[in-house]
Amino acid sequence: MFERNRETLDQALTAVARRAYWSAYPESPSPRVYGEGAAERGKEAFDSLLGKPFPLEQPGERIGAERSPYGIDLGVTYPRTPAGELLDAARAAMPAWRDAGPEARALACVEMVRRINERSFELAHAVQHTTGQAFVMAFQAGGPHAQDRALEAIAYGYAAMTASAATARWEKPGKGEPVVMDKRFTVVPRGVALVIGCNTFPTWNAYPGLFASLVTGNPVVVKPHPRAILPLAISVGVAREVLAEAGFDPALVQLAVEEGRGLAVELATDPRVRVVDFTGSTEFGDWLERNAGQALVHTEKAGVNTVVVDSTGSWRGMLANLAFSLSLYSGQMCTAPQNILVPAGGIDTDEGHKSFDEVARGLAAAVDRLLGDDAKAVELTGAIVNPEVLARVEQAPELGEPVLASRAIKHPAFPDAVVRTPAIVRVGPERADVFGREHFGPISFVVPTDSTAASLDLLRRTITERGALTASVYSTSEDVLEQAERAALDAGVNLSCNLTGGVFVNQSAAFSDYHGSGANPAATASLTDPGYVAGRFHVVQSRRPAS
């Protein structure tokens, strides 16, 4: 099991250092990549889980009420194990996992990800029907892209644990015989880790914390969002299978589910929990940072992602790129752009000067063109993930002057799916009460500013105050691009410049792009960098005179 994963681990270690393109797991769902019949077997495996108890050997009564955004009741039930039992079992499993050492843990974790990859089609359906993502996106983001992020976390954890020698002979010269000591340095896990999953990207957002904690020796309790349990239940099941085969206690990875609310609070504040990873609302993320004081807390929360438009050398490319970014998964991404800042006097383009109104209308027209065919549109927008997002979309026209109204689309395969196209609203620069907070979902604002300098100042101010996962700028001026980079550094946000092709601001590539920075209020850490893994373990030494 371990030997076949050494090459993958070595390649991942090289990739995180180089930051160039590398992927361990192909993102294409083509049978030429995953083999003939893989898609069909994955669908059969998913279907076989519906309406049944999920095969997970944990104690507790069975609960579950997931309903697909596409209008299907999943009917899967999961064991509800009391929090105290989960934490006691996790702590009991930890010593043997700690003693196994960094290499054994890393190779076991790579094996888990390898087996998860083999179930990518099954996971794609599970992600699709818990998040509302379209199938191809669910396959890519919920499968290989998430698996790459898992492997990235494993590599960073292994590199941090092995950065210095595990043993040393220490010799201090003196007047007589030198003083000689033998020293041993052992990586000691921080303690039980808790991963609190989100509704929209259950695997992509959970895997980094799960595997960063596990590889550094910490047992992990995975607490999924109540609407998106199945993808993480499958992942937990695979991890437990590998642990058992490798001779470890499967309680090193456990699933925590609930009816109602309160379990995340109970677990996160328990003194036995020493690491918390959370993706979700700003309100709960802030609460965790204030109240889970016994733990190392990593949060990824809401942000006000901003686009500054100064000028462009590709008018049509800019509009098409922005339209795609606004439409992808109906804007239900923590990286999707929200505020589009344009000088009130307009911008220069390769097709001549465009007024502010022409920019706004051009963007609306680009979205309409992109989503004009309903059957094709749903493969990009997916479905609305929950009633809260739908309510925000329906209230969007009240926030300002509508530039593009959201419309309902009938899904050709799922008649009960709730699908909405993006809404674009014009608001004035004085309406920071509107655009200065996140409106999660397919809602964006075009804002006329006094100048590009004013736009950059607004970007800097709003992101410093509210946070953001992404920022972008369009300009043909090197001076403006330099100013934009300085503004992004001041605000602590990752910046994309002049995206007009097949790279989009709301996508990030494992092993190269950092997701979040930890330098603004939207996140306390970056997926994934050395700081994300380093606090999950300590090094304890022992020493004795050499014999």
XYZ file of C-alpha atoms in Angstrom:
547
model
C 0.000 0.000 0.000
C 2.711 2.451 0.973
C 5.335 1.705 -1.663
C 3.074 2.431 -4.633
C 2.451 5.956 -3.293
C 6.043 7.109 -2.818
C 6.382 8.471 -6.336
C 3.136 10.451 -6.019
C 4.283 11.943 -2.715
C 7.681 12.845 -4.182
C 6.045 14.522 -7.187
C 3.724 16.477 -4.908
C 6.672 17.669 -2.812
C 8.367 18.907 -5.967
C 5.183 20.589 -7.178
C 4.542 22.604 -4.001
C 8.101 23.921 -4.183
C 8.040 24.816 -7.881
C 4.440 26.158 -8.013
C 4.273 25.228 -11.704
C 1.451 23.220 -13.291
C 1.069 19.690 -11.989
C -1.946 17.531 -11.281
C -1.997 14.010 -9.936
C -5.590 13.318 -10.886
C -6.994 13.991 -14.391
C -9.902 16.441 -14.421
C -11.555 15.048 -17.553
C -14.425 12.595 -16.991
C -13.725 11.048 -20.373
C -13.691 7.225 -20.622
C -10.336 7.616 -22.373
C -8.982 8.819 -19.022
C -10.907 6.846 -16.403
C -11.732 3.810 -18.521
C -14.773 2.485 -20.317
C -17.711 1.990 -17.985
C -16.275 4.098 -15.141
C -19.039 6.694 -15.451
C -21.766 4.063 -15.482
C -20.287 2.229 -12.489
C -20.061 5.493 -10.573
C -23.707 6.289 -11.253
C -24.716 2.781 -10.160
C -22.684 3.137 -6.977
C -24.378 6.455 -6.204
C -27.834 5.089 -6.912
C -27.142 2.101 -4.667
C -26.655 4.451 -1.700
C -30.005 6.220 -2.056
C -32.797 5.412 0.349
C -30.582 3.263 2.573
C -28.424 3.456 5.696
C -24.940 4.589 4.682
C -22.404 1.779 5.306
C -20.368 3.366 8.089
C -19.516 1.397 11.229
C -20.060 4.038 13.890
C -22.474 3.710 16.822
C -25.668 5.738 17.047
C -29.197 6.013 15.765
C -29.661 6.736 12.054
C -30.630 10.187 10.805
C -30.603 11.992 7.448
C -32.777 14.355 5.432
C -30.713 15.514 2.447
C -32.668 16.785 -0.542
C -31.027 17.499 -3.860
C -31.285 21.045 -5.250
C -32.436 19.189 -8.356
C -35.560 18.062 -6.505
C -34.645 14.547 -5.349
C -34.862 13.236 -1.787
C -31.665 11.253 -1.234
C -33.042 9.209 1.653
C -29.590 8.275 2.978
C -29.220 7.897 6.736
C -26.069 8.152 8.833
C -25.132 7.129 12.366
C -25.479 9.977 14.870
C -22.681 9.254 17.330
C -22.696 11.407 20.483
C -19.977 14.062 20.495
C -18.320 12.743 23.618
C -18.008 9.268 22.159
C -16.461 10.632 18.968
C -13.845 12.616 20.865
C -12.999 9.820 23.290
C -12.530 7.368 20.426
C -10.385 9.858 18.520
C -8.078 10.460 21.470
C -7.688 6.746 22.102
C -6.655 6.202 18.467
C -4.060 8.988 18.432
C -0.949 7.453 20.131
C -0.427 4.672 17.587
C -0.927 7.111 14.702
C 1.573 9.530 16.282
C 4.117 6.758 16.786
C 3.837 5.615 13.159
C 5.852 8.660 12.103
C 5.558 11.217 9.294
C 6.370 8.914 6.393
C 3.871 6.194 7.261
C 1.145 8.771 7.878
C 1.862 10.584 4.621
C 1.850 7.424 2.531
C -1.351 6.203 4.156
C -2.985 9.563 3.437
C -1.884 9.437 -0.215
C -3.464 5.984 -0.433
C -6.728 7.428 0.881
C -6.721 10.100 -1.801
C -5.854 7.529 -4.480
C -8.862 5.427 -3.515
C -11.090 8.495 -3.331
C -9.997 9.282 -6.878
C -11.151 5.837 -7.976
C -14.634 6.807 -6.792
C -14.682 10.172 -8.540
C -17.813 9.465 -10.604
C -19.741 8.299 -7.557
C -18.567 11.386 -5.682
C -19.523 13.620 -8.609
C -23.158 12.547 -8.353
C -23.039 12.949 -4.582
C -21.628 16.465 -4.939
C -24.077 17.368 -7.708
C -27.085 16.299 -5.684
C -26.050 17.966 -2.445
C -24.678 21.255 -3.816
C -26.556 21.914 -7.044
C -23.393 22.020 -9.124
C -23.730 20.837 -12.700
C -22.328 17.347 -13.209
C -19.048 18.217 -14.965
C -18.229 20.866 -12.380
C -19.162 18.459 -9.586
C -16.823 15.873 -11.099
C -13.931 18.315 -11.472
C -14.229 20.536 -8.400
C -15.619 17.838 -6.111
C -13.310 15.164 -7.483
C -9.833 15.611 -8.997
C -9.444 19.285 -8.068
C -10.379 18.546 -4.448
C -8.099 15.504 -4.485
C -5.210 17.643 -5.713
C -5.853 20.045 -2.816
C -5.788 17.081 -0.439
C -2.485 15.885 -1.843
C -1.103 19.421 -1.645
C -1.926 19.554 2.079
C -0.304 16.165 2.614
C 2.860 17.343 0.865
C 3.069 20.552 2.886
C 2.493 18.640 6.107
C 5.136 16.056 5.309
C 7.633 18.727 4.270
C 7.075 20.670 7.505
C 7.453 17.563 9.677
C 10.671 16.453 7.948
C 12.334 19.850 7.544
C 14.916 18.926 10.174
C 16.526 15.725 11.392
C 14.597 13.288 13.568
C 17.738 12.300 15.480
C 21.098 13.931 16.121
C 24.368 13.291 17.940
C 25.385 16.509 19.666
C 29.060 16.988 20.507
C 30.335 20.041 22.359
C 34.128 20.316 22.431
C 35.810 21.218 25.727
C 39.176 21.150 27.522
C 38.836 17.471 28.179
C 36.571 14.939 26.599
C 33.777 16.430 24.466
C 30.247 16.380 25.825
C 28.251 13.993 23.651
C 24.463 13.699 23.708
C 22.058 11.669 21.623
C 18.860 13.542 20.829
C 15.559 12.470 19.391
C 12.946 14.862 17.975
C 9.392 13.560 17.695
C 6.480 15.204 15.871
C 3.609 15.338 18.346
C 0.093 16.125 17.082
C -1.775 19.044 18.580
C -4.848 16.923 19.361
C -8.268 16.068 17.980
C -9.111 18.092 14.854
C -12.574 19.175 13.744
C -13.482 19.895 10.128
C -16.762 21.782 9.674
C -17.918 21.347 6.081
C -19.866 23.716 3.847
C -22.921 23.231 1.629
C -21.447 24.364 -1.678
C -18.034 22.665 -1.920
C -18.091 19.866 0.646
C -14.969 18.057 -0.545
C -12.911 20.886 -2.045
C -13.124 22.942 1.134
C -12.900 20.054 3.630
C -10.063 17.979 2.196
C -7.228 20.454 2.937
C -8.028 20.638 6.644
C -8.837 16.935 6.893
C -5.564 15.787 5.366
C -3.378 18.544 6.820
C -4.494 17.444 10.300
C -4.378 13.728 9.614
C -0.904 13.692 8.077
C 0.476 15.636 11.048
C -0.854 13.030 13.458
C -4.193 14.464 14.527
C -7.365 12.351 14.508
C -10.155 14.120 12.654
C -13.870 14.469 13.292
C -15.628 15.519 10.080
C -18.819 17.498 10.667
C -20.532 18.010 7.270
C -23.147 20.625 6.477
C -26.559 18.996 7.073
C -27.465 19.473 3.404
C -24.184 18.010 2.088
C -23.311 14.928 4.115
C -22.992 12.236 1.444
C -19.756 13.378 -0.285
C -17.928 13.570 3.022
C -19.470 10.325 4.280
C -18.012 8.569 1.223
C -14.640 10.210 1.886
C -14.679 9.278 5.581
C -15.576 5.709 4.657
C -12.582 5.445 2.330
C -10.223 6.893 4.951
C -11.432 4.439 7.585
C -11.024 1.544 5.165
C -7.379 2.452 4.510
C -6.637 2.967 8.195
C -8.041 -0.434 9.085
C -6.063 -2.172 6.329
C -2.882 -0.428 7.496
C -3.413 -1.614 11.057
C -4.681 1.628 12.594
C -7.870 2.426 14.458
C -10.530 3.699 12.002
C -11.640 6.116 14.745
C -8.817 8.349 13.523
C -11.426 9.638 11.038
C -15.067 9.859 12.097
C -18.277 11.396 10.794
C -20.379 13.719 12.982
C -23.960 14.376 11.853
C -26.925 16.027 13.519
C -30.594 16.874 13.267
C -31.117 20.559 13.903
C -28.190 22.745 14.922
C -25.641 23.038 17.699
C -23.267 20.131 17.120
C -20.567 22.319 15.559
C -20.656 24.618 18.595
C -20.526 21.677 20.986
C -17.572 20.082 19.242
C -15.616 23.267 18.499
C -15.638 24.413 22.126
C -14.845 21.046 23.692
C -11.417 21.148 25.400
C -10.455 17.920 23.637
C -10.686 19.631 20.214
C -7.404 21.369 19.427
C -7.754 22.215 15.725
C -10.807 23.624 13.921
C -11.160 24.099 10.148
C -14.290 25.913 9.024
C -15.719 27.148 5.736
C -18.950 29.125 5.754
C -20.586 32.296 6.979
C -18.702 35.242 8.390
C -20.931 35.256 11.461
C -20.116 31.710 12.540
C -16.483 31.996 11.475
C -16.075 35.089 13.658
C -17.832 33.264 16.493
C -15.409 30.357 16.249
C -12.415 32.677 16.273
C -13.701 34.336 19.455
C -14.964 31.270 21.312
C -12.883 28.226 20.328
C -9.920 29.589 22.245
C -8.504 26.180 23.135
C -7.994 25.360 19.453
C -6.025 26.498 16.457
C -8.841 27.904 14.298
C -8.656 28.216 10.512
C -11.650 29.891 8.877
C -12.669 30.708 5.340
C -15.590 33.113 5.405
C -17.478 35.544 3.209
C -15.772 38.250 1.207
C -16.477 41.129 -1.136
C -14.654 40.074 -4.292
C -13.916 43.084 -6.458
C -13.135 43.790 -10.122
C -11.555 47.088 -11.183
C -12.064 47.958 -14.844
C -9.729 50.689 -16.124
C -9.275 49.781 -19.807
C -8.888 46.676 -21.904
C -7.159 45.456 -25.019
C -9.874 42.825 -25.527
C -13.369 44.226 -25.039
C -15.144 41.059 -26.085
C -12.708 38.818 -24.221
C -13.132 40.799 -21.014
C -16.921 40.690 -21.189
C -16.990 36.982 -21.995
C -14.616 36.185 -19.157
C -16.600 38.210 -16.627
C -19.904 36.755 -17.841
C -18.583 33.232 -17.328
C -17.277 34.087 -13.864
C -20.648 35.559 -12.838
C -22.579 32.581 -14.224
C -20.435 29.646 -13.101
C -22.409 27.684 -10.491
C -24.771 30.667 -10.269
C -22.126 32.699 -8.470
C -22.352 30.352 -5.458
C -18.599 30.388 -4.993
C -16.563 32.186 -2.350
C -14.307 33.368 -5.189
C -17.004 34.711 -7.546
C -16.760 38.430 -8.384
C -19.386 40.689 -6.868
C -18.398 44.360 -7.215
C -17.405 45.643 -10.655
C -15.933 49.142 -10.355
C -15.892 51.233 -13.540
C -14.986 54.918 -13.963
C -18.143 56.980 -14.481
C -16.483 58.526 -17.534
C -16.082 55.140 -19.195
C -13.082 53.135 -20.392
C -10.841 52.837 -23.444
C -10.959 49.546 -25.337
C -9.699 47.979 -28.544
C -13.139 48.801 -29.975
C -13.044 52.456 -28.979
C -14.143 54.351 -25.907
C -17.049 52.808 -24.007
C -19.243 54.777 -21.623
C -20.128 53.424 -18.198
C -23.602 52.514 -19.463
C -22.092 50.717 -22.448
C -19.892 48.681 -20.110
C -22.893 47.728 -17.958
C -25.059 46.889 -20.960
C -22.203 44.998 -22.605
C -21.755 42.830 -19.553
C -25.485 42.117 -19.357
C -25.540 41.209 -23.054
C -22.540 38.897 -22.589
C -24.344 37.022 -19.808
C -27.460 36.752 -21.986
C -25.424 35.357 -24.891
C -23.682 32.862 -22.656
C -26.922 31.603 -21.116
C -29.219 32.031 -24.114
C -29.741 28.306 -24.658
C -31.482 26.957 -21.556
C -30.303 23.371 -22.027
C -26.683 24.521 -22.232
C -27.110 27.184 -19.548
C -27.992 24.724 -16.799
C -24.729 22.877 -17.394
C -22.966 26.075 -16.364
C -25.242 27.558 -13.718
C -26.247 24.370 -11.952
C -29.078 24.812 -9.450
C -29.639 27.177 -6.545
C -28.219 25.470 -3.471
C -30.699 26.581 -0.805
C -33.710 28.850 -0.119
C -31.537 31.585 1.383
C -29.724 32.132 -1.929
C -33.017 32.131 -3.825
C -34.433 34.775 -1.487
C -31.411 37.039 -2.072
C -31.742 36.720 -5.845
C -35.422 37.605 -5.722
C -34.709 40.680 -3.581
C -31.785 41.894 -5.729
C -33.824 44.409 -7.806
C -34.611 46.307 -4.604
C -30.916 47.015 -3.998
C -30.436 49.461 -6.875
C -31.123 49.953 -10.566
C -31.445 46.600 -12.367
C -29.084 46.220 -15.327
C -29.894 42.546 -15.903
C -32.822 40.770 -14.285
C -32.422 37.213 -13.086
C -34.666 34.723 -14.863
C -35.827 31.225 -14.047
C -34.718 28.355 -16.277
C -36.477 25.011 -16.555
C -33.983 22.191 -16.234
C -34.569 19.653 -19.040
C -33.583 16.652 -16.890
C -34.762 17.743 -13.435
C -38.136 19.514 -13.584
C -38.092 20.369 -9.864
C -34.659 22.018 -9.958
C -34.484 25.694 -9.007
C -32.298 27.477 -11.556
C -31.702 31.233 -11.788
C -29.482 33.305 -14.057
C -27.336 36.150 -12.662
C -28.771 39.504 -11.624
C -26.684 42.634 -12.249
C -27.572 45.812 -10.344
C -26.207 49.352 -10.659
C -25.529 51.132 -7.381
C -23.779 54.400 -6.647
C -20.371 54.630 -4.958
C -22.053 56.062 -1.865
C -23.994 52.802 -1.326
C -21.315 50.979 0.613
C -24.128 49.645 2.773
C -25.122 47.553 -0.265
C -21.935 46.604 -2.111
C -19.793 46.650 1.031
C -21.198 43.304 2.205
C -21.381 39.920 0.549
C -24.506 38.848 -1.340
C -23.742 35.158 -1.822
C -25.242 33.884 -5.059
C -25.760 35.142 -8.634
C -25.829 38.839 -7.697
C -23.297 41.458 -8.765
C -23.049 45.241 -8.704
C -21.659 47.669 -11.250
C -20.474 50.810 -9.497
C -19.541 54.100 -11.236
C -16.521 55.667 -9.572
C -14.799 59.019 -10.007
C -11.695 57.404 -11.502
C -9.602 54.259 -11.575
C -7.666 55.639 -8.624
C -10.958 55.916 -6.734
C -11.812 52.345 -7.740
C -8.515 51.080 -6.373
C -9.025 53.017 -3.168
C -12.514 51.490 -2.847
C -11.085 48.013 -3.456
C -8.463 48.570 -0.792
C -10.970 49.930 1.713
C -13.755 47.373 1.290
C -11.440 44.370 1.291
C -9.520 45.618 4.302
C -12.804 46.053 6.172
C -14.805 43.056 4.914
C -12.289 40.735 3.273
C -12.162 39.017 -0.109
C -10.885 35.791 -1.611
C -10.207 37.297 -5.037
C -9.624 40.611 -6.779
C -9.041 41.391 -10.418
C -8.143 44.326 -12.635
C -8.395 45.128 -16.321
C -6.004 47.728 -17.712
C -3.708 48.363 -20.640
C -1.547 50.626 -18.456
C 1.468 49.125 -16.715
C 1.285 51.964 -14.203
C -2.315 51.082 -13.316
C -1.456 47.395 -13.054
C 1.374 48.275 -10.678
C -0.975 50.448 -8.605
C -3.495 47.613 -8.535
C -0.866 45.193 -7.286
C 0.104 47.639 -4.533
C -3.561 47.992 -3.555
C -3.932 44.199 -3.459
C -0.848 43.882 -1.261
C -2.204 46.551 1.079
C -5.539 44.711 1.279
C -3.923 41.270 1.505
C -5.867 39.777 -1.409
C -4.793 37.612 -4.343
C -4.960 39.516 -7.642
C -5.669 38.465 -11.240
C -4.890 40.803 -14.122
C -6.449 41.014 -17.593
C -8.194 37.648 -17.671
C -9.768 37.377 -21.116
C -9.289 33.698 -22.013
C -9.787 30.335 -20.369
C -8.558 31.267 -16.889
C -11.211 32.734 -14.573
C -10.891 34.679 -11.344
C -13.081 32.268 -9.379
C -10.905 29.239 -10.136
C -7.605 28.342 -8.475
C -5.161 25.583 -9.314
C -3.722 23.314 -6.627
C 0.075 23.248 -6.299
C 0.299 26.714 -7.849
C -2.449 29.148 -6.803
C -2.992 30.040 -3.171
C -6.665 30.072 -2.225
C -7.163 32.904 0.218
C -4.246 34.648 1.840
C -4.993 34.812 5.556
C -4.112 38.509 5.262
C -7.645 39.953 5.206
C -10.866 39.232 7.136
C -12.207 36.683 4.608
C -9.839 33.927 5.781
C -7.366 33.251 8.555
C -5.227 30.960 6.411
C -4.301 30.081 2.862
C -5.046 26.836 1.056
C -2.350 25.736 1.058
C 0.905 27.146 2.381
C 3.417 26.173 5.107
C 1.559 28.241 7.705
C -1.576 26.179 7.127
C 0.069 22.995 8.390
C 2.769 24.146 10.802
C 0.526 24.844 13.809
C -1.027 21.382 13.688
C 1.930 19.716 15.394
C 4.741 20.332 17.862
C 8.194 18.842 18.112
C 9.106 17.243 21.442
C 12.678 16.207 22.108
C 14.364 13.711 24.372
C 18.117 13.607 25.040
C 20.569 11.418 26.920
C 24.313 11.077 27.210
C 25.697 9.069 24.333
C 26.665 5.529 25.221
